[in-house]
Structure formats: structure tokens, C-alpha cells
Coordinates of C-alpha atoms in Angstrom, one line a residue:
M1 CA -20.8 -52.8 -24.6
N2 CA -24.0 -52.4 -22.8
V3 CA -24.9 -49.0 -21.1
V4 CA -28.2 -48.3 -19.3
I5 CA -29.6 -45.1 -17.9
S6 CA -32.8 -45.8 -16.0
T7 CA -32.8 -42.9 -13.5
P8 CA -35.2 -40.4 -15.1
Q9 CA -33.2 -37.3 -14.1
K10 CA -30.0 -38.8 -15.4
A11 CA -31.7 -39.9 -18.7
D12 CA -32.9 -36.3 -19.1
T13 CA -29.4 -35.0 -18.5
F14 CA -27.9 -37.4 -21.0
C15 CA -30.3 -36.2 -23.7
A16 CA -29.7 -32.6 -22.8
M17 CA -25.9 -33.1 -23.1
F18 CA -26.3 -33.8 -26.9
H19 CA -29.3 -31.5 -27.6
H20 CA -27.3 -28.5 -28.8
M21 CA -24.1 -30.3 -30.0
K22 CA -25.0 -29.8 -33.6
A23 CA -24.4 -26.1 -33.1
F24 CA -20.7 -26.9 -32.6
T25 CA -19.9 -29.9 -34.8
E26 CA -21.4 -32.2 -37.3
H27 CA -19.6 -35.3 -36.2
V28 CA -18.1 -36.4 -32.9
N29 CA -16.1 -39.3 -31.5
V30 CA -17.6 -40.6 -28.3
M31 CA -15.0 -42.8 -26.4
F32 CA -16.3 -45.6 -24.1
E33 CA -13.3 -46.5 -21.9
S34 CA -13.3 -49.4 -19.5
D35 CA -14.5 -47.2 -16.6
H36 CA -15.9 -44.0 -18.2
M37 CA -17.4 -42.2 -21.2
F38 CA -15.4 -39.3 -22.7
L39 CA -15.6 -37.1 -25.7
Q40 CA -13.6 -34.1 -26.9
S41 CA -14.3 -32.0 -30.0
M42 CA -13.9 -28.5 -31.5
D43 CA -16.3 -26.3 -33.3
S44 CA -16.0 -25.7 -37.0
A45 CA -14.5 -22.2 -36.5
H46 CA -11.9 -23.6 -34.1
V47 CA -12.9 -21.0 -31.5
S48 CA -14.1 -23.5 -28.8
V49 CA -13.2 -26.9 -27.5
F50 CA -15.6 -29.0 -25.4
E51 CA -15.2 -32.1 -23.3
Y52 CA -17.7 -34.5 -21.7
N53 CA -16.8 -36.9 -19.0
L54 CA -19.1 -39.4 -17.3
P55 CA -17.6 -42.0 -14.9
G56 CA -19.0 -45.5 -15.4
V57 CA -20.6 -45.4 -11.9
W58 CA -22.7 -42.5 -13.1
F59 CA -24.7 -44.9 -15.3
D60 CA -27.2 -47.4 -13.9
K61 CA -25.3 -50.1 -15.8
Y62 CA -21.9 -49.8 -17.5
E63 CA -20.7 -53.0 -19.0
H64 CA -17.5 -52.8 -21.1
S65 CA -15.9 -56.1 -21.9
H66 CA -13.8 -54.9 -24.9
G67 CA -10.1 -55.0 -24.4
S68 CA -9.6 -51.4 -25.3
A69 CA -11.5 -48.1 -25.6
I70 CA -14.4 -48.1 -28.0
P71 CA -14.5 -45.1 -30.3
L72 CA -18.0 -44.4 -31.7
G73 CA -18.0 -41.8 -34.6
L74 CA -21.5 -40.3 -34.5
N75 CA -23.5 -37.8 -36.5
S76 CA -24.5 -35.2 -34.0
T77 CA -27.7 -34.2 -35.8
L78 CA -28.9 -37.7 -36.2
L79 CA -28.1 -38.5 -32.5
F80 CA -30.1 -35.4 -31.5
K81 CA -33.1 -36.6 -33.6
I82 CA -33.0 -40.0 -31.9
L83 CA -32.7 -38.7 -28.3
N84 CA -35.4 -36.1 -29.0
T85 CA -37.9 -39.0 -29.5
R86 CA -37.5 -40.3 -25.9
D87 CA -40.4 -40.0 -23.6
K88 CA -39.7 -38.7 -20.1
T89 CA -40.5 -42.1 -18.5
Q90 CA -38.2 -44.2 -20.8
T91 CA -34.9 -45.9 -20.0
I92 CA -32.0 -45.4 -22.3
T93 CA -30.0 -48.4 -23.4
L94 CA -26.9 -48.2 -25.6
V95 CA -25.4 -51.4 -27.1
F96 CA -22.3 -51.8 -29.3
D97 CA -21.7 -55.2 -30.8
P98 CA -18.1 -55.8 -32.0
E99 CA -19.5 -58.3 -34.6
N100 CA -21.7 -55.5 -36.0
N101 CA -19.3 -52.6 -35.5
D102 CA -20.9 -50.2 -38.0
K103 CA -23.9 -49.5 -35.8
L104 CA -24.8 -48.2 -32.3
Y105 CA -28.1 -49.7 -31.1
I106 CA -30.2 -47.4 -29.0
S107 CA -33.4 -48.4 -27.2
F108 CA -36.0 -46.4 -25.2
T109 CA -38.1 -48.6 -23.0
S110 CA -40.7 -48.1 -20.3
D111 CA -43.0 -50.1 -18.0
N112 CA -45.7 -47.6 -18.8
K113 CA -48.1 -49.4 -21.1
A114 CA -49.2 -46.1 -22.6
V115 CA -45.6 -45.4 -23.8
F116 CA -44.3 -47.7 -26.6
D117 CA -40.8 -48.9 -26.8
K118 CA -38.5 -47.5 -29.5
H119 CA -35.4 -49.0 -31.1
F120 CA -32.8 -47.4 -33.3
E121 CA -29.7 -48.3 -35.3
L122 CA -27.4 -45.3 -35.5
P123 CA -24.7 -45.7 -38.3
L124 CA -21.2 -45.2 -37.1
M125 CA -18.3 -43.7 -39.0
D126 CA -14.5 -43.6 -38.8
L127 CA -13.5 -40.2 -37.6
E128 CA -9.9 -39.0 -37.4
Y129 CA -9.4 -36.8 -34.4
E130 CA -6.4 -36.4 -32.3
L131 CA -7.1 -35.6 -28.6
M132 CA -5.7 -32.4 -27.4
S133 CA -3.9 -32.2 -24.1
I134 CA -5.2 -29.2 -22.3
P135 CA -2.9 -28.1 -19.5
V136 CA -4.3 -27.4 -16.0
M137 CA -3.6 -23.7 -15.2
D138 CA -4.2 -21.5 -12.2
C139 CA -6.9 -19.0 -13.1
D140 CA -6.7 -15.2 -12.4
A141 CA -10.4 -15.0 -11.6
E142 CA -13.2 -17.5 -11.1
F143 CA -16.8 -17.5 -10.0
S144 CA -19.9 -19.6 -9.8
V145 CA -23.3 -18.4 -11.1
P146 CA -26.8 -19.9 -11.6
S147 CA -26.7 -21.4 -15.1
G148 CA -30.1 -20.2 -16.1
T149 CA -29.4 -16.6 -14.9
F150 CA -26.2 -16.4 -16.8
A151 CA -27.7 -17.9 -19.9
S152 CA -30.5 -15.3 -19.9
L153 CA -28.0 -12.4 -19.5
V154 CA -25.9 -13.7 -22.4
G155 CA -28.9 -14.0 -24.6
Q156 CA -29.9 -10.4 -23.8
L157 CA -26.4 -9.1 -24.4
K158 CA -26.3 -10.9 -27.8
M159 CA -29.2 -8.6 -28.9
F160 CA -26.9 -5.6 -28.7
G161 CA -23.7 -6.9 -30.3
D162 CA -21.5 -9.8 -31.3
T163 CA -18.9 -9.4 -28.6
I164 CA -19.1 -9.5 -24.8
D165 CA -16.5 -7.5 -22.9
I166 CA -15.9 -8.8 -19.4
E167 CA -14.2 -6.8 -16.7
C168 CA -13.4 -8.4 -13.3
S169 CA -12.0 -6.6 -10.2
E170 CA -12.1 -7.3 -6.5
E171 CA -15.3 -5.3 -6.2
K172 CA -17.5 -6.4 -9.2
I173 CA -17.9 -8.1 -12.5
E174 CA -19.1 -6.0 -15.4
M175 CA -20.2 -7.3 -18.8
N176 CA -20.9 -5.1 -21.8
S177 CA -22.1 -5.5 -25.3
L178 CA -22.4 -2.7 -27.9
S179 CA -22.6 -2.1 -31.6
E180 CA -23.2 0.9 -33.8
G181 CA -26.9 1.3 -34.3
L182 CA -27.9 -1.2 -31.6
G183 CA -26.8 0.8 -28.6
K184 CA -25.1 -0.7 -25.5
M185 CA -26.1 -3.1 -22.7
S186 CA -24.2 -3.3 -19.4
V187 CA -24.6 -5.8 -16.6
N188 CA -23.1 -5.2 -13.2
I189 CA -22.7 -8.2 -10.9
N190 CA -22.1 -7.5 -7.3
I191 CA -19.6 -10.2 -6.1
E192 CA -21.6 -10.5 -2.8
D193 CA -24.5 -11.8 -4.8
L194 CA -22.4 -14.7 -6.1
D195 CA -22.1 -18.1 -4.5
S196 CA -18.4 -18.0 -4.9
Y197 CA -15.9 -15.5 -6.4
A198 CA -12.1 -15.4 -6.3
I199 CA -9.6 -13.1 -8.0
N200 CA -5.9 -12.4 -7.6
E201 CA -5.3 -9.5 -5.2
G202 CA -5.3 -6.1 -7.0
E203 CA -6.2 -7.8 -10.3
V204 CA -8.3 -6.1 -12.9
M205 CA -9.1 -8.3 -15.9
K206 CA -10.5 -7.2 -19.2
L207 CA -11.4 -10.0 -21.8
S208 CA -13.6 -10.2 -24.9
F209 CA -15.4 -13.2 -26.3
S210 CA -17.8 -14.1 -29.1
L211 CA -21.3 -13.8 -27.9
T212 CA -22.6 -16.2 -30.5
M213 CA -20.3 -19.0 -29.2
L214 CA -20.9 -18.1 -25.6
N215 CA -24.6 -18.2 -26.2
N216 CA -24.2 -21.7 -27.8
I217 CA -22.4 -22.9 -24.6
C218 CA -25.1 -21.4 -22.4
A219 CA -27.7 -23.3 -24.4
F220 CA -26.7 -26.3 -22.2
S221 CA -27.7 -24.4 -19.0
K222 CA -30.4 -26.9 -18.2
V223 CA -28.0 -29.7 -17.5
A224 CA -26.8 -28.1 -14.2
K225 CA -28.1 -25.6 -11.6
D226 CA -24.8 -23.7 -11.5
M227 CA -21.9 -23.1 -13.8
E228 CA -18.3 -22.4 -13.0
I229 CA -16.5 -19.7 -15.0
K230 CA -12.7 -19.5 -14.9
L231 CA -10.7 -16.7 -16.5
I232 CA -7.0 -16.3 -17.3
K233 CA -5.5 -13.3 -19.1
N234 CA -5.1 -14.0 -22.9
Y235 CA -6.3 -17.5 -22.5
P236 CA -9.6 -19.3 -23.2
M237 CA -12.5 -18.9 -20.8
K238 CA -13.2 -22.2 -19.1
I239 CA -16.9 -23.1 -18.3
I240 CA -17.8 -26.1 -16.3
Y241 CA -21.2 -27.7 -15.8
S242 CA -21.1 -30.2 -12.9
L243 CA -23.5 -33.1 -13.7
D244 CA -23.4 -34.8 -10.3
S245 CA -22.6 -33.3 -6.9
T246 CA -21.3 -36.7 -5.7
L247 CA -19.0 -37.3 -8.6
E248 CA -16.4 -34.7 -9.3
D249 CA -15.5 -36.1 -12.7
A250 CA -19.0 -36.1 -14.0
K251 CA -18.9 -32.8 -16.0
M252 CA -19.1 -30.9 -19.2
T253 CA -16.2 -28.5 -19.9
F254 CA -16.0 -25.8 -22.5
Y255 CA -13.0 -23.7 -23.5
L256 CA -13.8 -20.4 -25.5
A257 CA -10.9 -18.5 -27.0
P258 CA -10.8 -14.8 -26.3
K259 CA -11.1 -12.2 -29.0
I260 CA -7.9 -10.3 -29.8
N261 CA -8.1 -6.6 -28.7
D262 CA -5.9 -4.4 -30.8
D263 CA -5.9 -1.8 -28.0

């Protein structure tokens, strides 16, 4: 297996995809299929599930001669440390040799003589993880919002509590956070200010989620200009970062379970 990312923007995106993964899981299985890269994992508290999908054509080179999928069990903290050493001008090369199947070889190279090449050997591990089949469901409400704006709001709401209460109607979206001693923060989003918004006719939705987990998801906001948020009553929130406007399947998807409201 030989995978190359030479386009600077894509190389930056690839590094950003793994930058905050350690906040969710210590280890992850990255699957290199014949025509795409895929991973699915769950956080340690079993509150969220995340999936990454990158078609082979997204990469500048994607060579896969193995007869079947190549599962690479990686330590997310160590992977972050390696990717964090890359200079902005450097090309990323990932090599897996079946004859030396206990390592992933990672190289950062550049034509810039002032930037020195770097080479790493990342130890691999056998991880037992059964992929979950997540059904496609029609959502009750969905909207698109600038990633940075939403991430900033979530970070501010987190200062006032551990839970975000989201209410969606045909007129507006309201987000609240409150706790005893810290007060309350409310955010009203006029639907006319959104790029896209859809909700079932006459629907009023009220859902609550962990602000800590949502804040961790929003930490990836730099990978995409906008994020899609899809809501279904009593089901996980679905958040999608689209990684390439020309490739629908190039995306990061997060599922965050709602908090149970006794009321």
C-alpha cells in the first residue's frame, strides 16, 4: 500500500482529521479498502460514534495491491504527535509493507531545501472492533451553519453548563445552557440567516446533548467551511463535515447520543 497526499490543502486537512481524535479514543482501526479509506470508532464513554471516509481519488496517489482490506490499528496520540511535526510544505506518504506488517511507514518530504525530510515508523496493533451498521433515517430537522461560528457558540455555551438544550421550530433555532451558580446563556438563530434549514411542518423539537462531547466534535471545525446538523427526536444528532465539494463521499460524520430528559 502506497498513499500520497501532495496537495498542501489536502495534506493540512488530513492532519486536522486526526488532530483531536485522542479526545475520543486511544486507539483506532483505519481501514484501507481497495478504493477508499474508512474508519469508525466510538468514544470511551460510548456517547458518540464517528466515521471518516475518503475515496481513493481524493488522494494524489492511492495504490492498493493487497487482495483485501488492510486494517491498521493505530495509537491516536502517537499518530497525532507524528502528524504534528509536518511542515506546511511537506508531502505526506503512507506505506504499508505486508512483509513488515507490524509498522506503518510515514514520510514527510518537500522540495524546499530549508525544510528537511522526516521519516517515521508507527507501530501497529491488533484491535478487535466490530463495525456498526448505522441505518439511514429521515431527519425531523436539519440545517447548515458555518463550522467556525457554531464551534465558537458551543465553546461559549460550555462556560455556562454541561448540557445544551436545542429547540427547533419553523421560525427559529434556540440553544440554551444553564447551571446553578453559573447563570444561563441563550442563543437565538434566525432561520433566514442560515444557508439551509428544513423541518417537518408544524414540528417543534426539543433535544439535549452533552456540551463536552459536542465541543470535542466542534474542535474539528477547521476541516470544513460549513457543517451539516441533522436532528431526529430521541435519536443521536448527526454532524457532517464535507471534505471536498466535488466528492460527496469525502466526509467526517459524528453521531452524538441525546441526554435523557426525565420531563
